[in-house]
Coordinates of C-alpha atoms in Angstrom, one line a residue:
M272 CA -32.2 67.1 52.1
A273 CA -35.3 67.8 49.8
D274 CA -36.8 64.6 47.8
S275 CA -35.4 64.4 44.4
S276 CA -38.2 63.6 41.4
H277 CA -35.7 63.5 39.0
Q278 CA -35.6 60.3 36.6
G279 CA -32.3 61.2 34.9
I280 CA -31.1 62.0 31.5
R281 CA -33.9 60.8 28.9
T282 CA -33.9 62.9 26.0
V283 CA -30.9 63.9 23.9
L284 CA -31.2 66.5 20.9
H285 CA -28.7 66.5 18.5
P286 CA -28.8 69.7 15.9
V287 CA -28.1 68.9 12.3
S288 CA -28.5 70.8 9.2
D289 CA -30.0 68.0 6.8
L290 CA -32.4 65.9 8.3
A291 CA -32.8 63.4 6.0
A292 CA -28.5 62.6 6.1
A293 CA -28.7 62.6 9.6
K294 CA -31.3 60.1 9.9
A295 CA -29.3 57.7 7.7
V296 CA -26.3 58.1 10.4
Y297 CA -28.2 58.0 13.4
T298 CA -30.6 54.9 12.1
A299 CA -27.3 53.0 11.5
L300 CA -25.8 54.1 15.1
L301 CA -29.2 53.1 16.8
G302 CA -30.0 49.8 15.0
V303 CA -33.5 51.4 14.2
K304 CA -35.9 53.3 12.5
P305 CA -37.1 56.7 13.8
Q306 CA -40.6 57.0 15.3
A307 CA -41.2 60.6 14.8
D308 CA -40.1 61.7 11.0
S309 CA -41.3 65.0 10.1
P310 CA -39.5 67.9 8.2
Y311 CA -39.0 69.8 11.6
Y312 CA -38.2 66.8 13.9
V313 CA -36.8 63.1 13.7
G314 CA -37.1 61.3 17.1
F315 CA -35.9 57.8 18.0
D316 CA -36.8 55.5 21.1
V317 CA -34.3 53.1 22.2
E318 CA -33.7 51.1 25.2
G319 CA -35.8 54.1 27.6
Q320 CA -34.3 57.1 25.8
H321 CA -35.3 59.6 23.5
I322 CA -32.9 60.7 20.9
G323 CA -34.0 63.7 18.5
L324 CA -32.4 65.3 15.7
V325 CA -33.6 68.8 15.3
P326 CA -32.8 71.1 12.2
S327 CA -30.3 74.2 13.4
G328 CA -27.0 73.5 12.4
P329 CA -23.9 71.9 14.4
Q330 CA -23.5 71.6 18.2
S331 CA -20.5 73.6 19.6
P332 CA -17.2 72.2 19.5
D333 CA -16.9 72.0 23.3
A334 CA -20.4 70.4 23.7
P335 CA -20.3 67.4 25.8
V336 CA -19.5 64.1 24.2
A337 CA -22.4 61.4 24.5
Y338 CA -21.0 57.9 24.5
W339 CA -23.2 54.7 23.1
H340 CA -22.3 51.6 24.5
V341 CA -22.0 48.7 22.0
A342 CA -21.0 45.1 21.8
D343 CA -18.5 45.8 18.8
I344 CA -17.1 48.9 18.5
E345 CA -15.3 48.2 15.2
A346 CA -18.3 46.9 13.5
K347 CA -20.6 49.9 14.7
L348 CA -17.7 52.4 13.4
A349 CA -17.8 50.6 9.8
E350 CA -21.8 50.8 9.8
V351 CA -21.9 54.8 10.5
T352 CA -19.1 55.6 8.6
A353 CA -20.9 53.6 5.6
A354 CA -23.7 56.0 6.6
G355 CA -21.9 59.0 6.2
A356 CA -20.1 59.5 9.5
T357 CA -16.4 60.5 9.7
V358 CA -14.0 58.7 12.4
K359 CA -12.7 61.5 14.5
E360 CA -10.7 59.2 16.9
A361 CA -10.5 55.2 16.2
A362 CA -11.1 52.4 19.0
H363 CA -8.2 52.5 21.4
D364 CA -8.1 51.0 24.8
V365 CA -8.6 53.2 27.7
G366 CA -7.6 50.7 30.2
G367 CA -9.1 47.6 31.7
G368 CA -10.4 46.7 27.9
R369 CA -12.3 49.3 27.6
L370 CA -12.2 50.7 24.0
V371 CA -13.6 54.2 23.2
A372 CA -13.8 55.9 19.8
T373 CA -15.5 59.3 18.7
F374 CA -17.0 60.2 15.2
T375 CA -18.5 63.2 13.8
D376 CA -22.1 62.9 12.0
L377 CA -22.8 65.1 8.8
D378 CA -22.9 68.4 10.9
G379 CA -19.5 67.7 12.9
N380 CA -21.3 66.9 16.0
V381 CA -19.2 64.5 17.8
L382 CA -20.6 61.3 19.0
G383 CA -18.5 58.6 21.2
L384 CA -18.5 54.8 21.2
L385 CA -17.7 52.3 24.2
Q386 CA -17.4 48.8 24.4
D387 CA -16.3 47.1 27.8
K388 CA -14.2 43.6 27.1

């Protein structure tokens, strides 16, 4: 078997129609200000990952859902909804004390939250 040289998924781009509005939701989700902020791209560096917002409209409804691990799922849901997001699936236990929830950003992109007890 050949030696694998990949480093895993480190960059995720989310398509949005309004960078300024989306920036507020993602700033609330990530808890940091963007490191790149221009009319054609907004990028955040968080915990070794790069999260980018690109102006091109919403993702496909059957796109994969990224789950952000958080310490307090209810507090984070409140924070992102205050910034303009909409709860899609309220926090619920999926077994073993693990809570998950999903929300949509202003373009309908689905993002997930995950809290382990």
